[in-house]
Amino acid sequence: MMEYWRRKLPDYETTVVLMAIISIGAGRIADAPVADALKDLNNKLPTDQLAKCNFSSVAAATNLDRQTVKRKVDRLVELGLVERVDRDNVRVEPSVGQRPFVGELATAHANAICSTTNTLIRDGILRLTTQQFRASAA
């Protein structure tokens, strides 16, 4: 999945920085039940639910030095994927979901997950009981 993002961004480090910002910033959204508005990429992300993150936390998450993170963030701001909240804090740009390539990436991710799951089931590595299957279908 990382490879799909890397193909759309300038380099690996920029991709890693964006993934860290998404992971740190979307923690509140990921920890809550998914609101109906978040089920559609045509809707902007609610800024009140996007946590800001600072360069130090991104540097720690990526194992990159702070100056490299700052340079990569500047590039992500230019690309319209990240916005500055203040001097030292950034967050995912709320309308990032409306970027055409994000929908393509979501579809690619879903296809990769389905393909991997089907292969694991076919090869007997992953087994679903009838009870698990019924629960997942409900």
PDB file of C-alpha atoms in Angstrom:
ATOM      1  CA  MET A   1       0.000   0.000   0.000  1.00  0.00           C
ATOM      2  CA  MET A   2       2.910   2.285   0.721  1.00  0.00           C
ATOM      3  CA  GLU A   3       4.041   1.775  -2.868  1.00  0.00           C
ATOM      4  CA  TYR A   4       0.748   3.167  -4.209  1.00  0.00           C
ATOM      5  CA  TRP A   5       1.291   6.395  -2.260  1.00  0.00           C
ATOM      6  CA  ARG A   6       4.970   6.592  -3.168  1.00  0.00           C
ATOM      7  CA  ARG A   7       4.081   6.534  -6.870  1.00  0.00           C
ATOM      8  CA  LYS A   8       1.994   9.699  -6.390  1.00  0.00           C
ATOM      9  CA  LEU A   9       4.475  11.618  -4.251  1.00  0.00           C
ATOM     10  CA  PRO A  10       7.948  13.005  -4.983  1.00  0.00           C
ATOM     11  CA  ASP A  11       9.971  10.490  -2.948  1.00  0.00           C
ATOM     12  CA  TYR A  12       9.922   7.876  -0.219  1.00  0.00           C
ATOM     13  CA  GLU A  13      10.671  10.278   2.661  1.00  0.00           C
ATOM     14  CA  THR A  14       7.825  12.602   1.642  1.00  0.00           C
ATOM     15  CA  THR A  15       5.516   9.586   1.579  1.00  0.00           C
ATOM     16  CA  VAL A  16       6.630   8.451   5.040  1.00  0.00           C
ATOM     17  CA  VAL A  17       6.119  11.960   6.440  1.00  0.00           C
ATOM     18  CA  LEU A  18       2.598  12.129   4.990  1.00  0.00           C
ATOM     19  CA  MET A  19       1.741   8.687   6.402  1.00  0.00           C
ATOM     20  CA  ALA A  20       2.956   9.815   9.844  1.00  0.00           C
ATOM     21  CA  ILE A  21       0.876  13.008   9.686  1.00  0.00           C
ATOM     22  CA  ILE A  22      -2.183  11.013   8.636  1.00  0.00           C
ATOM     23  CA  SER A  23      -1.628   8.429  11.392  1.00  0.00           C
ATOM     24  CA  ILE A  24      -1.031  10.990  14.123  1.00  0.00           C
ATOM     25  CA  GLY A  25      -3.730  13.395  12.975  1.00  0.00           C
ATOM     26  CA  ALA A  26      -6.474  10.909  12.247  1.00  0.00           C
ATOM     27  CA  GLY A  27      -6.138   9.067  15.544  1.00  0.00           C
ATOM     28  CA  ARG A  28      -9.315  10.627  16.915  1.00  0.00           C
ATOM     29  CA  ILE A  29     -11.256   9.605  13.816  1.00  0.00           C
ATOM     30  CA  ALA A  30      -9.861   6.061  13.821  1.00  0.00           C
ATOM     31  CA  ASP A  31     -10.690   5.560  17.499  1.00  0.00           C
ATOM     32  CA  ALA A  32     -14.366   6.500  17.105  1.00  0.00           C
ATOM     33  CA  PRO A  33     -17.230   4.855  15.238  1.00  0.00           C
ATOM     34  CA  VAL A  34     -17.161   5.980  11.603  1.00  0.00           C
ATOM     35  CA  ALA A  35     -19.584   8.857  11.074  1.00  0.00           C
ATOM     36  CA  ASP A  36     -21.741   8.668   7.961  1.00  0.00           C
ATOM     37  CA  ALA A  37     -20.075  11.797   6.551  1.00  0.00           C
ATOM     38  CA  LEU A  38     -16.679  10.064   6.688  1.00  0.00           C
ATOM     39  CA  LYS A  39     -17.881   7.148   4.570  1.00  0.00           C
ATOM     40  CA  ASP A  40     -17.825   9.314   1.446  1.00  0.00           C
ATOM     41  CA  LEU A  41     -14.572  10.734   0.055  1.00  0.00           C
ATOM     42  CA  ASN A  42     -16.580  13.624  -1.386  1.00  0.00           C
ATOM     43  CA  ASN A  43     -16.909  15.038   2.135  1.00  0.00           C
ATOM     44  CA  LYS A  44     -14.150  17.046   3.759  1.00  0.00           C
ATOM     45  CA  LEU A  45     -12.552  15.721   6.921  1.00  0.00           C
ATOM     46  CA  PRO A  46     -13.903  17.506  10.015  1.00  0.00           C
ATOM     47  CA  THR A  47     -11.129  19.797  11.255  1.00  0.00           C
ATOM     48  CA  ASP A  48     -12.354  19.496  14.852  1.00  0.00           C
ATOM     49  CA  GLN A  49     -11.536  15.774  14.679  1.00  0.00           C
ATOM     50  CA  LEU A  50      -8.121  16.147  13.019  1.00  0.00           C
ATOM     51  CA  ALA A  51      -5.377  16.372  15.585  1.00  0.00           C
ATOM     52  CA  LYS A  52      -2.490  18.629  14.753  1.00  0.00           C
ATOM     53  CA  CYS A  53       0.985  17.197  14.991  1.00  0.00           C
ATOM     54  CA  ASN A  54       4.332  18.866  15.387  1.00  0.00           C
ATOM     55  CA  PHE A  55       7.577  18.305  13.525  1.00  0.00           C
ATOM     56  CA  SER A  56       9.158  16.546  16.505  1.00  0.00           C
ATOM     57  CA  SER A  57       6.415  13.907  16.672  1.00  0.00           C
ATOM     58  CA  VAL A  58       6.668  13.322  12.913  1.00  0.00           C
ATOM     59  CA  ALA A  59      10.463  13.079  13.196  1.00  0.00           C
ATOM     60  CA  ALA A  60      10.141  10.522  16.006  1.00  0.00           C
ATOM     61  CA  ALA A  61       7.554   8.495  14.049  1.00  0.00           C
ATOM     62  CA  THR A  62       9.629   8.441  10.854  1.00  0.00           C
ATOM     63  CA  ASN A  63      13.150   8.326  12.276  1.00  0.00           C
ATOM     64  CA  LEU A  64      14.006  11.348  10.113  1.00  0.00           C
ATOM     65  CA  ASP A  65      15.704  14.435  11.466  1.00  0.00           C
ATOM     66  CA  ARG A  66      13.543  17.481  12.186  1.00  0.00           C
ATOM     67  CA  GLN A  67      14.974  19.563   9.307  1.00  0.00           C
ATOM     68  CA  THR A  68      14.226  16.819   6.785  1.00  0.00           C
ATOM     69  CA  VAL A  69      10.690  16.575   8.146  1.00  0.00           C
ATOM     70  CA  LYS A  70      10.290  20.349   7.834  1.00  0.00           C
ATOM     71  CA  ARG A  71      11.456  20.281   4.186  1.00  0.00           C
ATOM     72  CA  LYS A  72       9.153  17.381   3.343  1.00  0.00           C
ATOM     73  CA  VAL A  73       6.217  19.074   5.081  1.00  0.00           C
ATOM     74  CA  ASP A  74       6.869  22.227   3.050  1.00  0.00           C
ATOM     75  CA  ARG A  75       6.609  20.115  -0.101  1.00  0.00           C
ATOM     76  CA  LEU A  76       3.378  18.472   1.112  1.00  0.00           C
ATOM     77  CA  VAL A  77       1.938  21.931   1.808  1.00  0.00           C
ATOM     78  CA  GLU A  78       2.850  22.969  -1.764  1.00  0.00           C
ATOM     79  CA  LEU A  79       1.069  19.841  -3.033  1.00  0.00           C
ATOM     80  CA  GLY A  80      -2.042  20.748  -1.022  1.00  0.00           C
ATOM     81  CA  LEU A  81      -2.011  17.540   1.022  1.00  0.00           C
ATOM     82  CA  VAL A  82      -1.044  19.075   4.364  1.00  0.00           C
ATOM     83  CA  GLU A  83      -1.795  22.436   5.945  1.00  0.00           C
ATOM     84  CA  ARG A  84       0.058  24.388   8.584  1.00  0.00           C
ATOM     85  CA  VAL A  85      -1.940  24.999  11.744  1.00  0.00           C
ATOM     86  CA  ASP A  86       0.735  27.278  13.198  1.00  0.00           C
ATOM     87  CA  ARG A  87       4.514  27.648  13.078  1.00  0.00           C
ATOM     88  CA  ASP A  88       5.340  24.160  14.387  1.00  0.00           C
ATOM     89  CA  ASN A  89       2.148  22.179  13.760  1.00  0.00           C
ATOM     90  CA  VAL A  90       0.513  20.661  10.694  1.00  0.00           C
ATOM     91  CA  ARG A  91      -2.439  18.445   9.863  1.00  0.00           C
ATOM     92  CA  VAL A  92      -3.864  16.692   6.850  1.00  0.00           C
ATOM     93  CA  GLU A  93      -5.591  19.125   4.508  1.00  0.00           C
ATOM     94  CA  PRO A  94      -9.332  18.554   5.175  1.00  0.00           C
ATOM     95  CA  SER A  95     -10.248  18.305   1.483  1.00  0.00           C
ATOM     96  CA  VAL A  96      -7.537  15.742   0.688  1.00  0.00           C
ATOM     97  CA  GLY A  97     -10.226  13.135   0.031  1.00  0.00           C
ATOM     98  CA  GLN A  98     -11.475  15.116  -2.946  1.00  0.00           C
ATOM     99  CA  ARG A  99      -8.162  14.750  -4.758  1.00  0.00           C
ATOM    100  CA  PRO A 100      -8.770  12.326  -7.677  1.00  0.00           C
ATOM    101  CA  PHE A 101      -5.780  10.134  -6.873  1.00  0.00           C
ATOM    102  CA  VAL A 102      -7.004   9.539  -3.302  1.00  0.00           C
ATOM    103  CA  GLY A 103     -10.082   7.726  -4.611  1.00  0.00           C
ATOM    104  CA  GLU A 104      -7.841   5.695  -6.895  1.00  0.00           C
ATOM    105  CA  LEU A 105      -5.614   4.837  -3.930  1.00  0.00           C
ATOM    106  CA  ALA A 106      -8.596   3.840  -1.767  1.00  0.00           C
ATOM    107  CA  THR A 107      -9.772   1.496  -4.522  1.00  0.00           C
ATOM    108  CA  ALA A 108      -6.257   0.062  -4.947  1.00  0.00           C
ATOM    109  CA  HIS A 109      -5.994  -0.492  -1.166  1.00  0.00           C
ATOM    110  CA  ALA A 110      -9.384  -2.240  -1.042  1.00  0.00           C
ATOM    111  CA  ASN A 111      -8.448  -4.457  -3.991  1.00  0.00           C
ATOM    112  CA  ALA A 112      -5.117  -5.356  -2.385  1.00  0.00           C
ATOM    113  CA  ILE A 113      -6.815  -6.266   0.895  1.00  0.00           C
ATOM    114  CA  CYS A 114      -9.425  -8.410  -0.894  1.00  0.00           C
ATOM    115  CA  SER A 115      -6.815 -10.145  -3.018  1.00  0.00           C
ATOM    116  CA  THR A 116      -4.575 -10.870  -0.053  1.00  0.00           C
ATOM    117  CA  THR A 117      -7.476 -12.120   2.065  1.00  0.00           C
ATOM    118  CA  ASN A 118      -8.720 -14.394  -0.731  1.00  0.00           C
ATOM    119  CA  THR A 119      -5.224 -15.814  -1.220  1.00  0.00           C
ATOM    120  CA  LEU A 120      -4.810 -16.449   2.513  1.00  0.00           C
ATOM    121  CA  ILE A 121      -8.176 -18.222   2.637  1.00  0.00           C
ATOM    122  CA  ARG A 122      -7.461 -20.248  -0.530  1.00  0.00           C
ATOM    123  CA  ASP A 123      -4.064 -21.341   0.812  1.00  0.00           C
ATOM    124  CA  GLY A 124      -5.559 -22.325   4.168  1.00  0.00           C
ATOM    125  CA  ILE A 125      -3.580 -19.757   6.129  1.00  0.00           C
ATOM    126  CA  LEU A 126      -6.674 -17.812   7.146  1.00  0.00           C
ATOM    127  CA  ARG A 127      -9.756 -19.729   8.154  1.00  0.00           C
ATOM    128  CA  LEU A 128     -13.150 -18.305   8.948  1.00  0.00           C
ATOM    129  CA  THR A 129     -15.565 -20.295  11.026  1.00  0.00           C
ATOM    130  CA  THR A 130     -19.218 -20.281  10.008  1.00  0.00           C
ATOM    131  CA  GLN A 131     -19.930 -18.095  13.053  1.00  0.00           C
ATOM    132  CA  GLN A 132     -17.245 -15.548  12.048  1.00  0.00           C
ATOM    133  CA  PHE A 133     -18.522 -15.516   8.480  1.00  0.00           C
ATOM    134  CA  ARG A 134     -22.108 -14.860   9.578  1.00  0.00           C
ATOM    135  CA  ALA A 135     -20.959 -12.069  11.900  1.00  0.00           C
ATOM    136  CA  SER A 136     -18.924 -10.390   9.160  1.00  0.00           C
ATOM    137  CA  ALA A 137     -21.813 -10.624   6.689  1.00  0.00           C
ATOM    138  CA  ALA A 138     -24.259  -8.974   9.112  1.00  0.00           C
TER     139      ALA A 138
END
